[in-house]
Amino acid sequence: MSIVGLDEDLPVTPRHDVYPTIDPKVHYDGQTFKGKVVLVTGASRGIGLETALSYARSGASLVLVSRKQATLDDSKNAIIAELPKAEVITFVADVTDVQKSEEAIKATIKRFGKLDILVANAGAARPMDKPFASKDPTGWWNIFEVNVRGVYNFVHFAIPELLKTNGQIVIVSSGVAQLRIPTASEYCTSKFALNRFAEFIALEYPSLRVFPVHPGVIGTELNLATDAPVPAVDTLALPAATFLYLTSGKANWLSGRYISAPWDLGEVESVWKQKIVAQNGLVSKLSIPK
Amino acid sequence: MSIIGVDENLPVKEVHAIYPTIDPKQHYAAQTFRGKVVLITGASRGIGLESALQYARAGASLALASRKQATLDESKNLILKELPNAQVITFVADVKDVKHAEAAVKGTVAHFGKLDILLANAGKIRAMDKPFAEKDPVGWWDTLEVNIRGVYNFVHYAIPELVKTKGRVIITTSIAAQLRVPTASDYVISKFAVGRLAEFIAIEYPDVKVFTVHPGTVDTQMSAEAQAPFPPVDPPSLPAAVFLYLSSGKADYLNSRYVSATWDLAEVEKDWKEKIVAQNGLVSKLSIPA
């Protein structure tokens, strides 16, 4: 079955694991993010945890946000076990909770005095098994609550702090933003909406950089629960290293645009940058026929 | 100031009044919608009320849904005053409420025996005055709840009925879906997202036709509250007539697509139909540079 939207992709070399352009070793050795404060939502497992580890290895101070203290403690311990000197705090919050989101940012400022990078990574998906009207309508909207509102809440309260530090936002989006996968309407549409939100962050707050990123297809708990018919071929290290690359200042021209971690970003820059900038590419547009 | 996205539009003649192709008089004379059951949300005023009047004049039975019984009663009385034999029922419903949506759809079918057309028209906009992080985060999300969830809830319960009647869904969207208007992120994102939802409705329920329609810039209570810097130049009769036109089956090539009531739809069919279908136009796509 051919899924509508598969062609909405850059024809570049696909990457499934770390490659030279984004090798995080340069950040580990150079402590690129020393003195930077990074808040990660959905930090207790999967992409969020790997991302937190990568920033910590690069010198950053970390704020881990997730729904359960126990799993947050496990994550913090995993970081400290590897990096005994890392500065890590945890905060229990459901990203859909406006008040808790505000408190998480306040706790970050209270402990570290500032915020440099927000990685809005927490997400949710339902099994991709039935057409939408056959399933629970509240469950459909809940995916929007987590994937869109959950990102919005943290961005909303982070922005005043990020403005002070010329900070950055990474939004974990998905390639499904372009795909009309039957039985996945809520997941696809929520990620579709996020890419437009990223454009607005860049537009209304031009001193910040914002990167909506498809992390690849990775065998995380979230992915496995969807039973998606797409093989998980990418490693956790791929998106984590991509986030470091993007927030290290090497690709500010991509701010506000959709980025896919499985793209060879060196090739994107050398072959596509000029055209992307000139034609305002990698954002969604109403398709007007030629 | 040049707004990003204004070019995402069909270069056809702009209309701001009824023209022959969409003139509802043909439907009034032929009673095109006799025996058809139409459920309209946001039916108590503005575009919703005008649409109810036009469908009723064309013979349809009406179910009006809105938040207040008093205004619903006024609307119903207005219709009956002009058309004493019209069949009109009302439902108090907040579109965000799953239970209200279920009751309205099931109540419509209980009374009339079926449902042919859902006009998901209820919408919300906030004043376009400040960048989003300076406004109320709850209000931001409320716009998405009304404009996305409110559409979804009614679609969810309507679909099983519309499958039986090979019926139609018409969603009131906005040209704002394409426009990156600073200070309007919630409204833009909500309308952007329903465009993708429409594609999913068409894919998962191919027996049901769906159209998202920009109504033009109409002088309604909602648009007055928005204080939008766009002067209202279109009468509510224009989008209402386009809803009837699309409901009549005369433009099913536009199924799942964005349509503007301000396009000369005769010109669209004559000069653009073939290309729209061949290239899957008038849906949003990730822009890949040429």
PDB file of C-alpha atoms in Angstrom, chain B residues 22-264:
ATOM      1  CA  ILE B  22     -23.099  28.719  -6.979  1.00  0.00           C
ATOM      2  CA  ASP B  23     -26.393  30.648  -6.985  1.00  0.00           C
ATOM      3  CA  PRO B  24     -28.539  28.885  -4.374  1.00  0.00           C
ATOM      4  CA  LYS B  25     -31.734  29.880  -6.207  1.00  0.00           C
ATOM      5  CA  GLN B  26     -31.286  26.810  -8.413  1.00  0.00           C
ATOM      6  CA  HIS B  27     -31.435  24.653  -5.272  1.00  0.00           C
ATOM      7  CA  TYR B  28     -34.383  26.556  -3.870  1.00  0.00           C
ATOM      8  CA  ALA B  29     -36.335  26.029  -7.087  1.00  0.00           C
ATOM      9  CA  ALA B  30     -35.387  22.367  -7.417  1.00  0.00           C
ATOM     10  CA  GLN B  31     -35.597  21.678  -3.677  1.00  0.00           C
ATOM     11  CA  THR B  32     -32.252  19.922  -4.122  1.00  0.00           C
ATOM     12  CA  PHE B  33     -32.001  19.039  -0.451  1.00  0.00           C
ATOM     13  CA  ARG B  34     -35.564  17.849   0.140  1.00  0.00           C
ATOM     14  CA  GLY B  35     -35.383  14.707   2.205  1.00  0.00           C
ATOM     15  CA  LYS B  36     -31.856  15.507   3.305  1.00  0.00           C
ATOM     16  CA  VAL B  37     -30.891  15.998   6.938  1.00  0.00           C
ATOM     17  CA  VAL B  38     -28.267  18.639   7.727  1.00  0.00           C
ATOM     18  CA  LEU B  39     -26.610  19.112  11.149  1.00  0.00           C
ATOM     19  CA  ILE B  40     -24.876  22.457  11.665  1.00  0.00           C
ATOM     20  CA  THR B  41     -22.654  23.495  14.581  1.00  0.00           C
ATOM     21  CA  GLY B  42     -22.258  27.164  15.386  1.00  0.00           C
ATOM     22  CA  ALA B  43     -25.727  27.477  13.921  1.00  0.00           C
ATOM     23  CA  SER B  44     -27.058  30.299  16.041  1.00  0.00           C
ATOM     24  CA  ARG B  45     -25.471  33.176  14.169  1.00  0.00           C
ATOM     25  CA  GLY B  46     -23.151  34.304  11.417  1.00  0.00           C
ATOM     26  CA  ILE B  47     -22.168  31.852   8.720  1.00  0.00           C
ATOM     27  CA  GLY B  48     -23.884  28.933  10.476  1.00  0.00           C
ATOM     28  CA  LEU B  49     -27.264  30.638  10.603  1.00  0.00           C
ATOM     29  CA  GLU B  50     -27.109  31.829   7.003  1.00  0.00           C
ATOM     30  CA  SER B  51     -26.189  28.294   5.939  1.00  0.00           C
ATOM     31  CA  ALA B  52     -29.125  26.849   7.855  1.00  0.00           C
ATOM     32  CA  LEU B  53     -31.466  29.281   6.099  1.00  0.00           C
ATOM     33  CA  GLN B  54     -30.150  28.380   2.657  1.00  0.00           C
ATOM     34  CA  TYR B  55     -30.337  24.616   3.249  1.00  0.00           C
ATOM     35  CA  ALA B  56     -33.859  25.042   4.628  1.00  0.00           C
ATOM     36  CA  ARG B  57     -34.914  27.086   1.602  1.00  0.00           C
ATOM     37  CA  ALA B  58     -33.547  24.253  -0.543  1.00  0.00           C
ATOM     38  CA  GLY B  59     -35.769  21.736   1.249  1.00  0.00           C
ATOM     39  CA  ALA B  60     -33.482  20.281   3.914  1.00  0.00           C
ATOM     40  CA  SER B  61     -34.424  19.251   7.433  1.00  0.00           C
ATOM     41  CA  LEU B  62     -32.194  21.012   9.928  1.00  0.00           C
ATOM     42  CA  ALA B  63     -30.557  20.180  13.226  1.00  0.00           C
ATOM     43  CA  LEU B  64     -29.011  23.296  14.746  1.00  0.00           C
ATOM     44  CA  ALA B  65     -26.336  22.991  17.442  1.00  0.00           C
ATOM     45  CA  SER B  66     -24.996  25.856  19.495  1.00  0.00           C
ATOM     46  CA  ARG B  67     -24.259  26.678  23.111  1.00  0.00           C
ATOM     47  CA  LYS B  68     -27.400  28.569  24.143  1.00  0.00           C
ATOM     48  CA  GLN B  69     -31.022  27.510  23.843  1.00  0.00           C
ATOM     49  CA  ALA B  70     -32.201  31.109  23.640  1.00  0.00           C
ATOM     50  CA  THR B  71     -30.192  31.931  20.548  1.00  0.00           C
ATOM     51  CA  LEU B  72     -31.030  28.550  19.014  1.00  0.00           C
ATOM     52  CA  ASP B  73     -34.715  29.328  19.509  1.00  0.00           C
ATOM     53  CA  GLU B  74     -34.284  32.694  17.790  1.00  0.00           C
ATOM     54  CA  SER B  75     -32.556  30.999  14.866  1.00  0.00           C
ATOM     55  CA  LYS B  76     -35.201  28.314  14.586  1.00  0.00           C
ATOM     56  CA  ASN B  77     -37.958  30.944  14.710  1.00  0.00           C
ATOM     57  CA  LEU B  78     -36.227  32.922  11.985  1.00  0.00           C
ATOM     58  CA  ILE B  79     -36.236  29.878   9.729  1.00  0.00           C
ATOM     59  CA  LEU B  80     -39.841  28.939  10.504  1.00  0.00           C
ATOM     60  CA  LYS B  81     -41.019  32.500   9.999  1.00  0.00           C
ATOM     61  CA  GLU B  82     -39.728  32.392   6.437  1.00  0.00           C
ATOM     62  CA  LEU B  83     -40.471  28.688   5.850  1.00  0.00           C
ATOM     63  CA  PRO B  84     -43.382  27.597   8.051  1.00  0.00           C
ATOM     64  CA  ASN B  85     -43.138  23.989   6.833  1.00  0.00           C
ATOM     65  CA  ALA B  86     -39.427  23.601   7.552  1.00  0.00           C
ATOM     66  CA  GLN B  87     -38.395  20.803   9.910  1.00  0.00           C
ATOM     67  CA  VAL B  88     -35.951  22.205  12.443  1.00  0.00           C
ATOM     68  CA  ILE B  89     -34.690  20.800  15.733  1.00  0.00           C
ATOM     69  CA  THR B  90     -32.112  22.226  18.104  1.00  0.00           C
ATOM     70  CA  PHE B  91     -29.406  20.890  20.404  1.00  0.00           C
ATOM     71  CA  VAL B  92     -27.564  22.798  23.067  1.00  0.00           C
ATOM     72  CA  ALA B  93     -23.979  21.681  22.613  1.00  0.00           C
ATOM     73  CA  ASP B  94     -20.492  22.892  23.309  1.00  0.00           C
ATOM     74  CA  VAL B  95     -18.539  21.304  20.464  1.00  0.00           C
ATOM     75  CA  LYS B  96     -15.619  20.603  22.809  1.00  0.00           C
ATOM     76  CA  ASP B  97     -17.819  18.259  24.815  1.00  0.00           C
ATOM     77  CA  VAL B  98     -17.751  14.683  23.544  1.00  0.00           C
ATOM     78  CA  LYS B  99     -21.055  13.844  25.194  1.00  0.00           C
ATOM     79  CA  HIS B 100     -22.812  16.872  23.685  1.00  0.00           C
ATOM     80  CA  ALA B 101     -21.583  15.899  20.241  1.00  0.00           C
ATOM     81  CA  GLU B 102     -22.782  12.344  20.718  1.00  0.00           C
ATOM     82  CA  ALA B 103     -26.183  13.519  21.926  1.00  0.00           C
ATOM     83  CA  ALA B 104     -26.604  15.963  19.054  1.00  0.00           C
ATOM     84  CA  VAL B 105     -25.758  13.436  16.361  1.00  0.00           C
ATOM     85  CA  LYS B 106     -27.752  10.617  17.917  1.00  0.00           C
ATOM     86  CA  GLY B 107     -30.636  12.972  18.618  1.00  0.00           C
ATOM     87  CA  THR B 108     -30.640  14.088  14.997  1.00  0.00           C
ATOM     88  CA  VAL B 109     -30.794  10.514  13.769  1.00  0.00           C
ATOM     89  CA  ALA B 110     -33.424   9.578  16.350  1.00  0.00           C
ATOM     90  CA  HIS B 111     -35.653  12.404  15.133  1.00  0.00           C
ATOM     91  CA  PHE B 112     -35.029  12.364  11.397  1.00  0.00           C
ATOM     92  CA  GLY B 113     -33.923   8.755  10.867  1.00  0.00           C
ATOM     93  CA  LYS B 114     -30.596   9.598   9.284  1.00  0.00           C
ATOM     94  CA  LEU B 115     -27.902  12.212   8.688  1.00  0.00           C
ATOM     95  CA  ASP B 116     -26.753  13.366   5.254  1.00  0.00           C
ATOM     96  CA  ILE B 117     -24.626  16.433   5.825  1.00  0.00           C
ATOM     97  CA  LEU B 118     -22.537  17.654   8.750  1.00  0.00           C
ATOM     98  CA  LEU B 119     -21.521  21.301   8.596  1.00  0.00           C
ATOM     99  CA  ALA B 120     -18.798  21.569  11.258  1.00  0.00           C
ATOM    100  CA  ASN B 121     -18.833  25.327  11.433  1.00  0.00           C
ATOM    101  CA  ALA B 122     -18.437  26.354  15.088  1.00  0.00           C
ATOM    102  CA  GLY B 123     -15.181  28.170  15.618  1.00  0.00           C
ATOM    103  CA  LYS B 124     -13.239  30.393  17.925  1.00  0.00           C
ATOM    104  CA  ILE B 125     -10.657  33.119  17.512  1.00  0.00           C
ATOM    105  CA  ARG B 126      -8.816  35.274  20.029  1.00  0.00           C
ATOM    106  CA  ALA B 127      -7.839  38.917  19.639  1.00  0.00           C
ATOM    107  CA  MET B 128      -4.707  39.143  17.500  1.00  0.00           C
ATOM    108  CA  ASP B 129      -2.761  41.424  19.757  1.00  0.00           C
ATOM    109  CA  LYS B 130       0.310  39.862  21.359  1.00  0.00           C
ATOM    110  CA  PRO B 131       2.928  37.174  20.774  1.00  0.00           C
ATOM    111  CA  PHE B 132       1.682  33.896  22.210  1.00  0.00           C
ATOM    112  CA  ALA B 133       3.912  33.653  25.282  1.00  0.00           C
ATOM    113  CA  GLU B 134       2.466  36.942  26.542  1.00  0.00           C
ATOM    114  CA  LYS B 135      -1.085  35.638  26.519  1.00  0.00           C
ATOM    115  CA  ASP B 136      -2.996  33.035  28.490  1.00  0.00           C
ATOM    116  CA  PRO B 137      -1.748  29.489  27.727  1.00  0.00           C
ATOM    117  CA  VAL B 138      -5.164  28.064  28.547  1.00  0.00           C
ATOM    118  CA  GLY B 139      -6.777  30.400  26.016  1.00  0.00           C
ATOM    119  CA  TRP B 140      -4.286  29.288  23.347  1.00  0.00           C
ATOM    120  CA  TRP B 141      -5.258  25.689  23.814  1.00  0.00           C
ATOM    121  CA  ASP B 142      -8.956  26.518  23.966  1.00  0.00           C
ATOM    122  CA  THR B 143      -8.789  27.776  20.383  1.00  0.00           C
ATOM    123  CA  LEU B 144      -7.450  24.391  19.288  1.00  0.00           C
ATOM    124  CA  GLU B 145     -10.050  22.584  21.402  1.00  0.00           C
ATOM    125  CA  VAL B 146     -12.911  24.401  19.708  1.00  0.00           C
ATOM    126  CA  ASN B 147     -11.489  24.428  16.184  1.00  0.00           C
ATOM    127  CA  ILE B 148      -9.938  20.941  16.034  1.00  0.00           C
ATOM    128  CA  ARG B 149     -11.539  18.883  18.784  1.00  0.00           C
ATOM    129  CA  GLY B 150     -14.905  20.541  18.205  1.00  0.00           C
ATOM    130  CA  VAL B 151     -14.785  19.469  14.578  1.00  0.00           C
ATOM    131  CA  TYR B 152     -13.468  16.004  15.452  1.00  0.00           C
ATOM    132  CA  ASN B 153     -16.138  15.273  18.065  1.00  0.00           C
ATOM    133  CA  PHE B 154     -19.002  15.860  15.662  1.00  0.00           C
ATOM    134  CA  VAL B 155     -17.235  14.074  12.804  1.00  0.00           C
ATOM    135  CA  HIS B 156     -16.555  11.101  15.070  1.00  0.00           C
ATOM    136  CA  TYR B 157     -20.236  10.468  15.798  1.00  0.00           C
ATOM    137  CA  ALA B 158     -21.498  11.569  12.408  1.00  0.00           C
ATOM    138  CA  ILE B 159     -19.281   9.242  10.391  1.00  0.00           C
ATOM    139  CA  PRO B 160     -21.162   5.954  10.974  1.00  0.00           C
ATOM    140  CA  GLU B 161     -24.345   7.738   9.896  1.00  0.00           C
ATOM    141  CA  LEU B 162     -22.740   9.448   6.916  1.00  0.00           C
ATOM    142  CA  VAL B 163     -21.317   6.135   5.720  1.00  0.00           C
ATOM    143  CA  LYS B 164     -24.906   4.821   5.551  1.00  0.00           C
ATOM    144  CA  THR B 165     -26.116   7.790   3.489  1.00  0.00           C
ATOM    145  CA  LYS B 166     -22.893   8.327   1.514  1.00  0.00           C
ATOM    146  CA  GLY B 167     -23.029  11.724   3.092  1.00  0.00           C
ATOM    147  CA  ARG B 168     -20.811  14.740   3.383  1.00  0.00           C
ATOM    148  CA  VAL B 169     -18.775  16.705   5.881  1.00  0.00           C
ATOM    149  CA  ILE B 170     -18.124  20.390   5.322  1.00  0.00           C
ATOM    150  CA  ILE B 171     -15.683  22.081   7.664  1.00  0.00           C
ATOM    151  CA  THR B 172     -15.472  25.857   7.954  1.00  0.00           C
ATOM    152  CA  THR B 173     -11.758  26.552   7.810  1.00  0.00           C
ATOM    153  CA  SER B 174      -9.940  29.778   6.981  1.00  0.00           C
ATOM    154  CA  ILE B 175      -7.355  31.149   4.608  1.00  0.00           C
ATOM    155  CA  ALA B 176      -5.493  31.705   7.860  1.00  0.00           C
ATOM    156  CA  ALA B 177      -4.544  28.027   7.599  1.00  0.00           C
ATOM    157  CA  GLN B 178      -1.829  29.140   5.191  1.00  0.00           C
ATOM    158  CA  LEU B 179      -0.978  32.523   6.699  1.00  0.00           C
ATOM    159  CA  ARG B 180       1.751  32.913   9.308  1.00  0.00           C
ATOM    160  CA  VAL B 181       0.099  35.929  10.921  1.00  0.00           C
ATOM    161  CA  PRO B 182       2.116  36.926  14.002  1.00  0.00           C
ATOM    162  CA  THR B 183      -0.088  36.868  17.144  1.00  0.00           C
ATOM    163  CA  ALA B 184      -2.518  34.388  15.557  1.00  0.00           C
ATOM    164  CA  SER B 185      -0.611  31.143  16.101  1.00  0.00           C
ATOM    165  CA  ASP B 186      -3.468  29.301  17.806  1.00  0.00           C
ATOM    166  CA  TYR B 187      -6.011  30.146  15.143  1.00  0.00           C
ATOM    167  CA  VAL B 188      -3.661  29.434  12.239  1.00  0.00           C
ATOM    168  CA  ILE B 189      -2.461  26.127  13.655  1.00  0.00           C
ATOM    169  CA  SER B 190      -6.014  24.994  14.379  1.00  0.00           C
ATOM    170  CA  LYS B 191      -7.152  25.666  10.809  1.00  0.00           C
ATOM    171  CA  PHE B 192      -3.938  24.231   9.369  1.00  0.00           C
ATOM    172  CA  ALA B 193      -4.561  21.025  11.322  1.00  0.00           C
ATOM    173  CA  VAL B 194      -8.202  20.555  10.240  1.00  0.00           C
ATOM    174  CA  GLY B 195      -6.992  20.535   6.652  1.00  0.00           C
ATOM    175  CA  ARG B 196      -4.999  17.410   7.423  1.00  0.00           C
ATOM    176  CA  LEU B 197      -7.897  15.928   9.416  1.00  0.00           C
ATOM    177  CA  ALA B 198     -10.059  16.303   6.316  1.00  0.00           C
ATOM    178  CA  GLU B 199      -7.569  14.245   4.307  1.00  0.00           C
ATOM    179  CA  PHE B 200      -7.778  11.508   6.938  1.00  0.00           C
ATOM    180  CA  ILE B 201     -11.577  11.502   6.889  1.00  0.00           C
ATOM    181  CA  ALA B 202     -11.464  10.972   3.129  1.00  0.00           C
ATOM    182  CA  ILE B 203      -8.840   8.234   3.363  1.00  0.00           C
ATOM    183  CA  GLU B 204     -10.386   6.287   6.230  1.00  0.00           C
ATOM    184  CA  TYR B 205     -13.996   6.751   5.088  1.00  0.00           C
ATOM    185  CA  PRO B 206     -13.993   6.852   1.281  1.00  0.00           C
ATOM    186  CA  ASP B 207     -17.823   6.731   1.173  1.00  0.00           C
ATOM    187  CA  VAL B 208     -17.936  10.154   2.819  1.00  0.00           C
ATOM    188  CA  LYS B 209     -16.985  13.335   0.976  1.00  0.00           C
ATOM    189  CA  VAL B 210     -15.275  16.080   2.948  1.00  0.00           C
ATOM    190  CA  PHE B 211     -14.399  19.674   2.140  1.00  0.00           C
ATOM    191  CA  THR B 212     -12.642  22.360   4.167  1.00  0.00           C
ATOM    192  CA  VAL B 213     -13.927  25.750   3.069  1.00  0.00           C
ATOM    193  CA  HIS B 214     -12.525  29.216   3.650  1.00  0.00           C
ATOM    194  CA  PRO B 215     -15.698  31.298   3.917  1.00  0.00           C
ATOM    195  CA  GLY B 216     -14.146  34.579   2.857  1.00  0.00           C
ATOM    196  CA  THR B 217     -13.745  37.539   5.193  1.00  0.00           C
ATOM    197  CA  VAL B 218     -17.216  37.825   6.635  1.00  0.00           C
ATOM    198  CA  ASP B 219     -18.533  40.378   9.103  1.00  0.00           C
ATOM    199  CA  THR B 220     -19.611  38.162  11.994  1.00  0.00           C
ATOM    200  CA  GLN B 221     -19.583  38.528  15.748  1.00  0.00           C
ATOM    201  CA  MET B 222     -16.578  36.212  15.854  1.00  0.00           C
ATOM    202  CA  SER B 223     -14.529  38.190  13.367  1.00  0.00           C
ATOM    203  CA  ALA B 224     -15.383  41.440  15.152  1.00  0.00           C
ATOM    204  CA  GLU B 225     -14.044  39.986  18.397  1.00  0.00           C
ATOM    205  CA  ALA B 226     -10.821  39.043  16.657  1.00  0.00           C
ATOM    206  CA  GLN B 227     -10.057  42.629  15.710  1.00  0.00           C
ATOM    207  CA  ALA B 228      -8.344  41.177  12.686  1.00  0.00           C
ATOM    208  CA  PRO B 229      -6.715  43.689  10.349  1.00  0.00           C
ATOM    209  CA  PHE B 230      -8.656  42.298   7.383  1.00  0.00           C
ATOM    210  CA  PRO B 231     -11.741  44.292   6.358  1.00  0.00           C
ATOM    211  CA  PRO B 232     -14.858  42.130   5.964  1.00  0.00           C
ATOM    212  CA  VAL B 233     -15.752  42.155   2.282  1.00  0.00           C
ATOM    213  CA  ASP B 234     -17.763  38.974   1.852  1.00  0.00           C
ATOM    214  CA  PRO B 235     -21.422  38.450   2.735  1.00  0.00           C
ATOM    215  CA  PRO B 236     -22.338  35.290   4.703  1.00  0.00           C
ATOM    216  CA  SER B 237     -24.488  34.254   1.761  1.00  0.00           C
ATOM    217  CA  LEU B 238     -21.314  33.575  -0.233  1.00  0.00           C
ATOM    218  CA  PRO B 239     -19.903  30.730   1.893  1.00  0.00           C
ATOM    219  CA  ALA B 240     -23.384  29.386   2.545  1.00  0.00           C
ATOM    220  CA  ALA B 241     -23.981  29.132  -1.203  1.00  0.00           C
ATOM    221  CA  VAL B 242     -20.621  27.398  -1.645  1.00  0.00           C
ATOM    222  CA  PHE B 243     -21.547  24.869   1.058  1.00  0.00           C
ATOM    223  CA  LEU B 244     -24.725  24.058  -0.885  1.00  0.00           C
ATOM    224  CA  TYR B 245     -22.772  23.846  -4.132  1.00  0.00           C
ATOM    225  CA  LEU B 246     -20.260  21.411  -2.631  1.00  0.00           C
ATOM    226  CA  SER B 247     -23.044  19.427  -0.955  1.00  0.00           C
ATOM    227  CA  SER B 248     -24.840  18.996  -4.257  1.00  0.00           C
ATOM    228  CA  GLY B 249     -22.108  16.774  -5.668  1.00  0.00           C
ATOM    229  CA  LYS B 250     -21.099  19.206  -8.377  1.00  0.00           C
ATOM    230  CA  ALA B 251     -17.434  19.408  -7.318  1.00  0.00           C
ATOM    231  CA  ASP B 252     -16.460  16.087  -5.806  1.00  0.00           C
ATOM    232  CA  TYR B 253     -13.007  16.431  -7.354  1.00  0.00           C
ATOM    233  CA  LEU B 254     -12.428  18.810  -4.449  1.00  0.00           C
ATOM    234  CA  ASN B 255     -13.018  16.001  -1.930  1.00  0.00           C
ATOM    235  CA  SER B 256     -10.530  16.181   1.007  1.00  0.00           C
ATOM    236  CA  ARG B 257      -9.163  19.520  -0.246  1.00  0.00           C
ATOM    237  CA  TYR B 258      -9.032  23.160   0.843  1.00  0.00           C
ATOM    238  CA  VAL B 259     -11.507  25.316  -1.071  1.00  0.00           C
ATOM    239  CA  SER B 260     -11.958  29.062  -0.891  1.00  0.00           C
ATOM    240  CA  ALA B 261     -15.442  30.530  -1.199  1.00  0.00           C
ATOM    241  CA  THR B 262     -13.777  33.555  -2.774  1.00  0.00           C
ATOM    242  CA  TRP B 263     -12.536  31.592  -5.802  1.00  0.00           C
ATOM    243  CA  ASP B 264     -14.616  31.611  -8.960  1.00  0.00           C
TER     244      ASP B 264
END
